[in-house]
PDB file of C-alpha atoms in Angstrom:
ATOM      1  CA  THR A 255      -9.459  14.762   2.396  1.00 61.00           C
ATOM      2  CA  GLN A 256      -6.326  13.703   4.374  1.00 67.00           C
ATOM      3  CA  LEU A 257      -2.976  13.978   2.626  1.00 82.00           C
ATOM      4  CA  LEU A 258       0.629  12.812   3.218  1.00 90.00           C
ATOM      5  CA  GLU A 259       3.185  14.792   1.852  1.00 93.00           C
ATOM      6  CA  GLN A 260       6.531  12.339   1.704  1.00 96.00           C
ATOM      7  CA  SER A 261       9.904  13.696   0.472  1.00 96.00           C
ATOM      8  CA  PRO A 262      12.035  12.948  -0.995  1.00 97.00           C
ATOM      9  CA  GLN A 263      10.589  11.351  -3.911  1.00 95.00           C
ATOM     10  CA  PHE A 264      13.827   9.871  -5.272  1.00 96.00           C
ATOM     11  CA  LEU A 265      17.085   9.350  -3.311  1.00 97.00           C
ATOM     12  CA  SER A 266      20.186   8.015  -5.068  1.00 97.00           C
ATOM     13  CA  ILE A 267      23.143   7.886  -2.532  1.00 97.00           C
ATOM     14  CA  GLN A 268      26.297   5.531  -1.901  1.00 97.00           C
ATOM     15  CA  GLU A 269      26.558   2.692   0.432  1.00 97.00           C
ATOM     16  CA  GLY A 270      27.500   3.623   3.649  1.00 97.00           C
ATOM     17  CA  GLU A 271      25.799   7.153   3.548  1.00 97.00           C
ATOM     18  CA  ASN A 272      23.083   7.939   5.842  1.00 98.00           C
ATOM     19  CA  LEU A 273      19.379   9.113   4.816  1.00 98.00           C
ATOM     20  CA  THR A 274      16.401  10.349   6.050  1.00 98.00           C
ATOM     21  CA  VAL A 275      12.814  10.195   4.419  1.00 98.00           C
ATOM     22  CA  TYR A 276       9.994  12.534   6.046  1.00 97.00           C
ATOM     23  CA  CYS A 277       6.402  12.200   5.810  1.00 96.00           C
ATOM     24  CA  ASN A 278       4.253  15.036   6.523  1.00 95.00           C
ATOM     25  CA  SER A 279       0.271  16.140   7.043  1.00 91.00           C
ATOM     26  CA  SER A 280      -1.969  18.857   8.262  1.00 88.00           C
ATOM     27  CA  SER A 281      -3.995  16.162   9.816  1.00 86.00           C
ATOM     28  CA  VAL A 282      -3.690  14.086  12.828  1.00 87.00           C
ATOM     29  CA  PHE A 283      -3.273  10.508  12.305  1.00 87.00           C
ATOM     30  CA  SER A 284      -4.163   7.796  15.082  1.00 85.00           C
ATOM     31  CA  SER A 285      -0.800   5.847  14.121  1.00 88.00           C
ATOM     32  CA  LEU A 286       1.261   5.812  11.197  1.00 92.00           C
ATOM     33  CA  GLN A 287       3.031   3.011   9.532  1.00 93.00           C
ATOM     34  CA  TRP A 288       6.007   2.652   7.117  1.00 96.00           C
ATOM     35  CA  TYR A 289       6.480   0.025   4.454  1.00 96.00           C
ATOM     36  CA  ARG A 290       8.837  -1.195   1.963  1.00 96.00           C
ATOM     37  CA  GLN A 291       8.111  -2.336  -1.351  1.00 95.00           C
ATOM     38  CA  GLU A 292      10.157  -4.247  -4.043  1.00 92.00           C
ATOM     39  CA  PRO A 293       9.286  -4.293  -7.769  1.00 89.00           C
ATOM     40  CA  GLY A 294       6.383  -6.700  -8.554  1.00 90.00           C
ATOM     41  CA  GLU A 295       5.458  -7.404  -4.733  1.00 92.00           C
ATOM     42  CA  GLY A 296       3.162  -6.099  -2.358  1.00 92.00           C
ATOM     43  CA  PRO A 297       4.183  -3.660   0.441  1.00 93.00           C
ATOM     44  CA  VAL A 298       5.643  -5.279   3.648  1.00 92.00           C
ATOM     45  CA  LEU A 299       4.874  -3.522   7.038  1.00 91.00           C
ATOM     46  CA  LEU A 300       8.452  -2.124   8.814  1.00 95.00           C
ATOM     47  CA  VAL A 301       6.778  -0.571  11.631  1.00 94.00           C
ATOM     48  CA  THR A 302       3.911   1.132  13.259  1.00 92.00           C
ATOM     49  CA  VAL A 303       4.240   4.033  15.148  1.00 93.00           C
ATOM     50  CA  VAL A 304       1.199   5.002  17.641  1.00 90.00           C
ATOM     51  CA  THR A 305       2.127   7.562  20.261  1.00 91.00           C
ATOM     52  CA  GLY A 306       3.255  11.363  19.440  1.00 92.00           C
ATOM     53  CA  GLY A 307       7.070  11.493  19.938  1.00 94.00           C
ATOM     54  CA  GLU A 308       7.549   7.978  19.851  1.00 95.00           C
ATOM     55  CA  VAL A 309      10.779   6.438  18.304  1.00 97.00           C
ATOM     56  CA  LYS A 310      11.443   2.875  17.217  1.00 96.00           C
ATOM     57  CA  LYS A 311      14.439   1.298  16.076  1.00 97.00           C
ATOM     58  CA  LEU A 312      14.734  -1.670  13.564  1.00 94.00           C
ATOM     59  CA  LYS A 313      18.803  -2.286  13.212  1.00 95.00           C
ATOM     60  CA  ARG A 314      19.782   0.624  11.144  1.00 97.00           C
ATOM     61  CA  LEU A 315      16.210   1.888  10.775  1.00 97.00           C
ATOM     62  CA  THR A 316      15.275   4.778  13.179  1.00 98.00           C
ATOM     63  CA  PHE A 317      11.140   5.868  13.014  1.00 97.00           C
ATOM     64  CA  GLN A 318       9.987   8.822  14.649  1.00 96.00           C
ATOM     65  CA  PHE A 319       6.280  10.026  15.289  1.00 95.00           C
ATOM     66  CA  GLY A 320       6.183  13.512  15.574  1.00 94.00           C
ATOM     67  CA  ASP A 321       4.452  15.003  19.204  1.00 93.00           C
ATOM     68  CA  ALA A 322       1.476  16.168  17.287  1.00 92.00           C
ATOM     69  CA  ARG A 323       0.891  12.922  15.213  1.00 90.00           C
ATOM     70  CA  LYS A 324       1.004  14.526  12.202  1.00 91.00           C
ATOM     71  CA  ASP A 325       4.672  13.636  10.642  1.00 93.00           C
ATOM     72  CA  SER A 326       7.263  11.018  11.149  1.00 96.00           C
ATOM     73  CA  SER A 327      10.480  10.231   9.234  1.00 97.00           C
ATOM     74  CA  LEU A 328      12.391   7.353   8.451  1.00 98.00           C
ATOM     75  CA  HIS A 329      16.673   7.567   8.944  1.00 98.00           C
ATOM     76  CA  ILE A 330      18.760   4.997   7.606  1.00 98.00           C
ATOM     77  CA  THR A 331      22.254   4.528   9.130  1.00 98.00           C
ATOM     78  CA  ALA A 332      24.966   3.177   6.765  1.00 98.00           C
ATOM     79  CA  ALA A 333      22.336   2.322   3.958  1.00 97.00           C
ATOM     80  CA  GLN A 334      23.586  -0.986   1.997  1.00 97.00           C
ATOM     81  CA  PRO A 335      22.212  -1.919  -1.476  1.00 96.00           C
ATOM     82  CA  GLY A 336      20.171  -4.361   0.171  1.00 95.00           C
ATOM     83  CA  ASP A 337      18.052  -1.195   1.086  1.00 96.00           C
ATOM     84  CA  THR A 338      17.113  -0.369  -2.218  1.00 96.00           C
ATOM     85  CA  GLY A 339      13.363  -0.186  -2.804  1.00 96.00           C
ATOM     86  CA  LEU A 340      10.290   1.941  -2.581  1.00 96.00           C
ATOM     87  CA  TYR A 341       9.575   3.442   1.063  1.00 97.00           C
ATOM     88  CA  LEU A 342       6.071   4.330   1.750  1.00 96.00           C
ATOM     89  CA  CYS A 343       4.354   5.849   4.753  1.00 96.00           C
ATOM     90  CA  ALA A 344       0.637   5.411   5.506  1.00 93.00           C
ATOM     91  CA  GLY A 345      -1.411   7.244   7.832  1.00 90.00           C
ATOM     92  CA  ILE A 346      -4.184   5.236   9.690  1.00 83.00           C
ATOM     93  CA  SER A 347      -7.160   7.856  10.443  1.00 74.00           C
ATOM     94  CA  THR A 348     -10.199   5.381  11.198  1.00 61.00           C
ATOM     95  CA  SER A 349     -10.732   2.547  13.333  1.00 54.00           C
ATOM     96  CA  TYR A 350     -11.402   0.325  10.674  1.00 55.00           C
ATOM     97  CA  GLY A 351      -7.899   0.588   9.131  1.00 64.00           C
ATOM     98  CA  LYS A 352      -8.327   2.908   6.177  1.00 78.00           C
ATOM     99  CA  LEU A 353      -4.690   3.769   5.280  1.00 87.00           C
ATOM    100  CA  THR A 354      -3.541   7.177   3.185  1.00 88.00           C
ATOM    101  CA  PHE A 355      -0.259   6.654   1.653  1.00 92.00           C
ATOM    102  CA  GLY A 356       2.355   9.307   1.109  1.00 94.00           C
ATOM    103  CA  GLN A 357       3.732   9.427  -2.469  1.00 94.00           C
ATOM    104  CA  GLY A 358       6.454   7.211  -1.777  1.00 95.00           C
ATOM    105  CA  THR A 359      10.167   7.156  -1.731  1.00 97.00           C
ATOM    106  CA  ILE A 360      12.288   5.486  -4.582  1.00 96.00           C
ATOM    107  CA  LEU A 361      15.819   4.777  -2.512  1.00 97.00           C
ATOM    108  CA  THR A 362      18.854   3.337  -4.829  1.00 97.00           C
ATOM    109  CA  VAL A 363      22.165   2.616  -2.731  1.00 97.00           C
ATOM    110  CA  HIS A 364      24.900   1.996  -4.796  1.00 97.00           C
ATOM    111  CA  PRO A 365      27.887  -0.366  -4.108  1.00 96.00           C
TER     112      PRO A 365
ATOM    113  CA  GLY B 273       1.425 -13.955  10.568  1.00 61.00           C
ATOM    114  CA  ALA B 274      -1.839 -13.735   8.547  1.00 67.00           C
ATOM    115  CA  VAL B 275      -1.359 -14.130   4.998  1.00 90.00           C
ATOM    116  CA  VAL B 276      -3.354 -12.524   1.974  1.00 94.00           C
ATOM    117  CA  SER B 277      -3.118 -14.250  -1.365  1.00 96.00           C
ATOM    118  CA  GLN B 278      -3.940 -12.688  -4.866  1.00 97.00           C
ATOM    119  CA  HIS B 279      -4.797 -14.544  -7.836  1.00 96.00           C
ATOM    120  CA  PRO B 280      -3.778 -14.312 -10.557  1.00 97.00           C
ATOM    121  CA  SER B 281      -0.550 -12.840 -10.361  1.00 96.00           C
ATOM    122  CA  ARG B 282      -0.436 -11.611 -13.836  1.00 96.00           C
ATOM    123  CA  VAL B 283      -2.531 -11.600 -16.476  1.00 97.00           C
ATOM    124  CA  ILE B 284      -2.799 -10.209 -20.019  1.00 97.00           C
ATOM    125  CA  CYS B 285      -5.943  -9.753 -21.978  1.00 96.00           C
ATOM    126  CA  LYS B 286      -7.088  -8.281 -24.941  1.00 96.00           C
ATOM    127  CA  SER B 287      -8.802  -4.864 -24.951  1.00 97.00           C
ATOM    128  CA  GLY B 288     -12.620  -5.138 -24.304  1.00 96.00           C
ATOM    129  CA  THR B 289     -12.588  -8.374 -22.014  1.00 97.00           C
ATOM    130  CA  SER B 290     -13.366  -8.515 -18.647  1.00 97.00           C
ATOM    131  CA  VAL B 291     -10.663  -9.612 -15.906  1.00 97.00           C
ATOM    132  CA  LYS B 292     -11.575 -11.038 -12.338  1.00 97.00           C
ATOM    133  CA  ILE B 293      -8.890 -10.747  -9.499  1.00 98.00           C
ATOM    134  CA  GLU B 294      -9.385 -12.728  -6.377  1.00 97.00           C
ATOM    135  CA  CYS B 295      -7.929 -11.717  -2.943  1.00 97.00           C
ATOM    136  CA  ARG B 296      -8.195 -14.328  -0.194  1.00 96.00           C
ATOM    137  CA  SER B 297      -7.305 -13.827   3.508  1.00 94.00           C
ATOM    138  CA  LEU B 298      -5.696 -17.427   4.389  1.00 92.00           C
ATOM    139  CA  ASP B 299      -5.949 -17.666   8.167  1.00 87.00           C
ATOM    140  CA  PHE B 300      -7.952 -14.819   9.240  1.00 88.00           C
ATOM    141  CA  GLN B 301     -11.532 -13.412   8.380  1.00 90.00           C
ATOM    142  CA  ALA B 302     -11.776  -9.731   6.747  1.00 90.00           C
ATOM    143  CA  THR B 303     -15.118  -8.156   6.841  1.00 90.00           C
ATOM    144  CA  THR B 304     -13.084  -5.426   5.049  1.00 91.00           C
ATOM    145  CA  MET B 305     -10.701  -5.564   2.319  1.00 93.00           C
ATOM    146  CA  PHE B 306      -9.129  -2.768   0.595  1.00 94.00           C
ATOM    147  CA  TRP B 307      -8.246  -2.671  -3.300  1.00 96.00           C
ATOM    148  CA  TYR B 308      -5.505  -0.353  -4.420  1.00 96.00           C
ATOM    149  CA  ARG B 309      -4.003   0.302  -7.820  1.00 96.00           C
ATOM    150  CA  GLN B 310      -0.295   1.259  -8.417  1.00 95.00           C
ATOM    151  CA  PHE B 311       1.592   2.607 -11.403  1.00 93.00           C
ATOM    152  CA  PRO B 312       5.155   2.141 -12.147  1.00 90.00           C
ATOM    153  CA  LYS B 313       7.363   3.978  -9.483  1.00 87.00           C
ATOM    154  CA  GLN B 314       4.416   5.526  -7.764  1.00 91.00           C
ATOM    155  CA  SER B 315       2.557   4.807  -4.485  1.00 93.00           C
ATOM    156  CA  LEU B 316      -0.688   3.151  -3.949  1.00 94.00           C
ATOM    157  CA  MET B 317      -3.826   4.750  -4.674  1.00 93.00           C
ATOM    158  CA  LEU B 318      -6.644   3.476  -2.776  1.00 93.00           C
ATOM    159  CA  MET B 319      -9.713   2.479  -5.594  1.00 95.00           C
ATOM    160  CA  ALA B 320     -12.631   1.055  -3.095  1.00 95.00           C
ATOM    161  CA  THR B 321     -13.333  -0.415   0.355  1.00 93.00           C
ATOM    162  CA  SER B 322     -14.638  -3.972   0.033  1.00 93.00           C
ATOM    163  CA  ASN B 323     -17.205  -4.604   2.643  1.00 91.00           C
ATOM    164  CA  GLU B 324     -18.439  -8.326   3.280  1.00 90.00           C
ATOM    165  CA  GLY B 325     -22.115  -8.502   2.507  1.00 87.00           C
ATOM    166  CA  SER B 326     -22.657  -5.182   1.584  1.00 89.00           C
ATOM    167  CA  LYS B 327     -21.728  -2.727  -1.420  1.00 92.00           C
ATOM    168  CA  ALA B 328     -18.250  -1.592  -1.796  1.00 94.00           C
ATOM    169  CA  THR B 329     -17.260   2.021  -1.254  1.00 93.00           C
ATOM    170  CA  TYR B 330     -15.473   3.530  -3.892  1.00 95.00           C
ATOM    171  CA  GLU B 331     -12.931   6.392  -3.871  1.00 92.00           C
ATOM    172  CA  GLN B 332     -13.722   9.728  -5.658  1.00 92.00           C
ATOM    173  CA  GLY B 333     -12.920   9.412  -9.575  1.00 93.00           C
ATOM    174  CA  VAL B 334     -13.178   5.485  -9.471  1.00 95.00           C
ATOM    175  CA  GLU B 335     -16.070   4.021 -11.711  1.00 94.00           C
ATOM    176  CA  LYS B 336     -17.838   1.673  -9.884  1.00 93.00           C
ATOM    177  CA  ASP B 337     -19.658   0.264 -13.087  1.00 95.00           C
ATOM    178  CA  LYS B 338     -15.738  -0.329 -14.651  1.00 96.00           C
ATOM    179  CA  PHE B 339     -14.443  -1.526 -11.420  1.00 97.00           C
ATOM    180  CA  LEU B 340     -16.841  -4.474 -10.164  1.00 97.00           C
ATOM    181  CA  ILE B 341     -16.301  -5.365  -6.468  1.00 96.00           C
ATOM    182  CA  ASN B 342     -17.744  -8.249  -4.688  1.00 93.00           C
ATOM    183  CA  HIS B 343     -16.921  -9.325  -1.328  1.00 93.00           C
ATOM    184  CA  ALA B 344     -19.105 -12.807  -0.989  1.00 84.00           C
ATOM    185  CA  SER B 345     -17.611 -14.300   1.972  1.00 91.00           C
ATOM    186  CA  LEU B 346     -15.133 -13.293   4.929  1.00 92.00           C
ATOM    187  CA  THR B 347     -12.130 -14.603   3.480  1.00 93.00           C
ATOM    188  CA  LEU B 348     -12.675 -13.647  -0.472  1.00 96.00           C
ATOM    189  CA  SER B 349     -12.996 -10.125  -2.251  1.00 96.00           C
ATOM    190  CA  THR B 350     -12.909 -10.009  -6.137  1.00 97.00           C
ATOM    191  CA  LEU B 351     -12.332  -7.085  -8.421  1.00 97.00           C
ATOM    192  CA  THR B 352     -13.516  -7.713 -11.741  1.00 97.00           C
ATOM    193  CA  VAL B 353     -12.207  -4.938 -14.454  1.00 97.00           C
ATOM    194  CA  THR B 354     -14.950  -4.789 -16.936  1.00 97.00           C
ATOM    195  CA  SER B 355     -14.411  -3.806 -20.600  1.00 96.00           C
ATOM    196  CA  ALA B 356     -10.580  -3.871 -19.938  1.00 96.00           C
ATOM    197  CA  HIS B 357      -8.928  -1.163 -22.113  1.00 96.00           C
ATOM    198  CA  PRO B 358      -5.133  -0.442 -22.469  1.00 96.00           C
ATOM    199  CA  GLU B 359      -5.099   2.122 -19.995  1.00 95.00           C
ATOM    200  CA  ASP B 360      -6.411  -0.138 -17.032  1.00 96.00           C
ATOM    201  CA  SER B 361      -3.007  -2.096 -17.182  1.00 97.00           C
ATOM    202  CA  SER B 362      -1.660  -1.501 -14.089  1.00 96.00           C
ATOM    203  CA  PHE B 363      -0.511  -3.191 -10.662  1.00 97.00           C
ATOM    204  CA  TYR B 364      -3.521  -4.024  -8.378  1.00 98.00           C
ATOM    205  CA  ILE B 365      -3.155  -4.897  -4.942  1.00 97.00           C
ATOM    206  CA  CYS B 366      -5.527  -5.754  -2.095  1.00 96.00           C
ATOM    207  CA  SER B 367      -5.122  -5.673   1.770  1.00 94.00           C
ATOM    208  CA  ALA B 368      -7.001  -6.775   4.826  1.00 92.00           C
ATOM    209  CA  PRO B 369      -6.621  -5.487   8.502  1.00 86.00           C
ATOM    210  CA  VAL B 370      -7.081  -7.878  11.241  1.00 78.00           C
ATOM    211  CA  THR B 371      -9.772  -6.914  13.198  1.00 70.00           C
ATOM    212  CA  GLY B 372      -8.870  -5.162  16.281  1.00 65.00           C
ATOM    213  CA  ARG B 373      -5.436  -4.436  15.327  1.00 64.00           C
ATOM    214  CA  GLU B 374      -3.961  -1.937  13.052  1.00 66.00           C
ATOM    215  CA  THR B 375      -1.718  -4.616  11.203  1.00 76.00           C
ATOM    216  CA  GLN B 376      -2.909  -4.591   7.483  1.00 83.00           C
ATOM    217  CA  TYR B 377      -1.615  -7.385   5.461  1.00 90.00           C
ATOM    218  CA  PHE B 378      -1.271  -6.929   1.863  1.00 93.00           C
ATOM    219  CA  GLY B 379      -1.529  -9.730  -0.799  1.00 95.00           C
ATOM    220  CA  PRO B 380       1.350  -9.973  -3.250  1.00 95.00           C
ATOM    221  CA  GLY B 381      -0.280  -8.145  -6.383  1.00 96.00           C
ATOM    222  CA  THR B 382      -1.725  -8.748  -9.717  1.00 97.00           C
ATOM    223  CA  ARG B 383       0.116  -7.287 -12.891  1.00 97.00           C
ATOM    224  CA  LEU B 384      -2.747  -6.616 -15.278  1.00 97.00           C
ATOM    225  CA  LEU B 385      -1.754  -5.733 -19.055  1.00 97.00           C
ATOM    226  CA  VAL B 386      -4.480  -5.063 -21.493  1.00 97.00           C
ATOM    227  CA  LEU B 387      -3.330  -5.043 -25.159  1.00 96.00           C
TER     228      LEU B 387
END
């Protein structure tokens, strides 16, 4: 069974601070995705990283995929209250799309 | 972009009754759909893989007789929670991958409360 360890589980910060969420596994994934979910809604895809060492930027969010494709990180610069939510990493290991989710990180950004 | 819908969005039922949740891909065909369960402030837990025209594949620890899955067409999968009990109360989410792409679209979820 492939596992994704996501940390931290909870993160409470002030507006303007930076933060990093980590996702680690002993298994190799063909690609890894990051989602954001708000209460009562389904997850929304933020990014997919495919190539080892890949870095993608989405405004204030920076996503990295480890060289060995076993780990990934999400860095948010100058966090805002609107960034509050549950962030999930998910690894794709098969061609038909089965996802393995990390435990999730609940981010709260205080004004 | 591709859209996945779920119906109902929330349901309250009495203990012992059965509840059916529908998952539809609105503008694409999905030979495979996934059903997840999510408890408050926790991650998604994969319950089963729904396969069009064949039996669903259940994850370890998920009772197939308790959670019946039917994938009768290329755009519809249903999850029936049979003889529901309060511990079945949860947020159920489906998703469907777009064939040939690693993008997977999630439904908005169904909140089930069993009294």
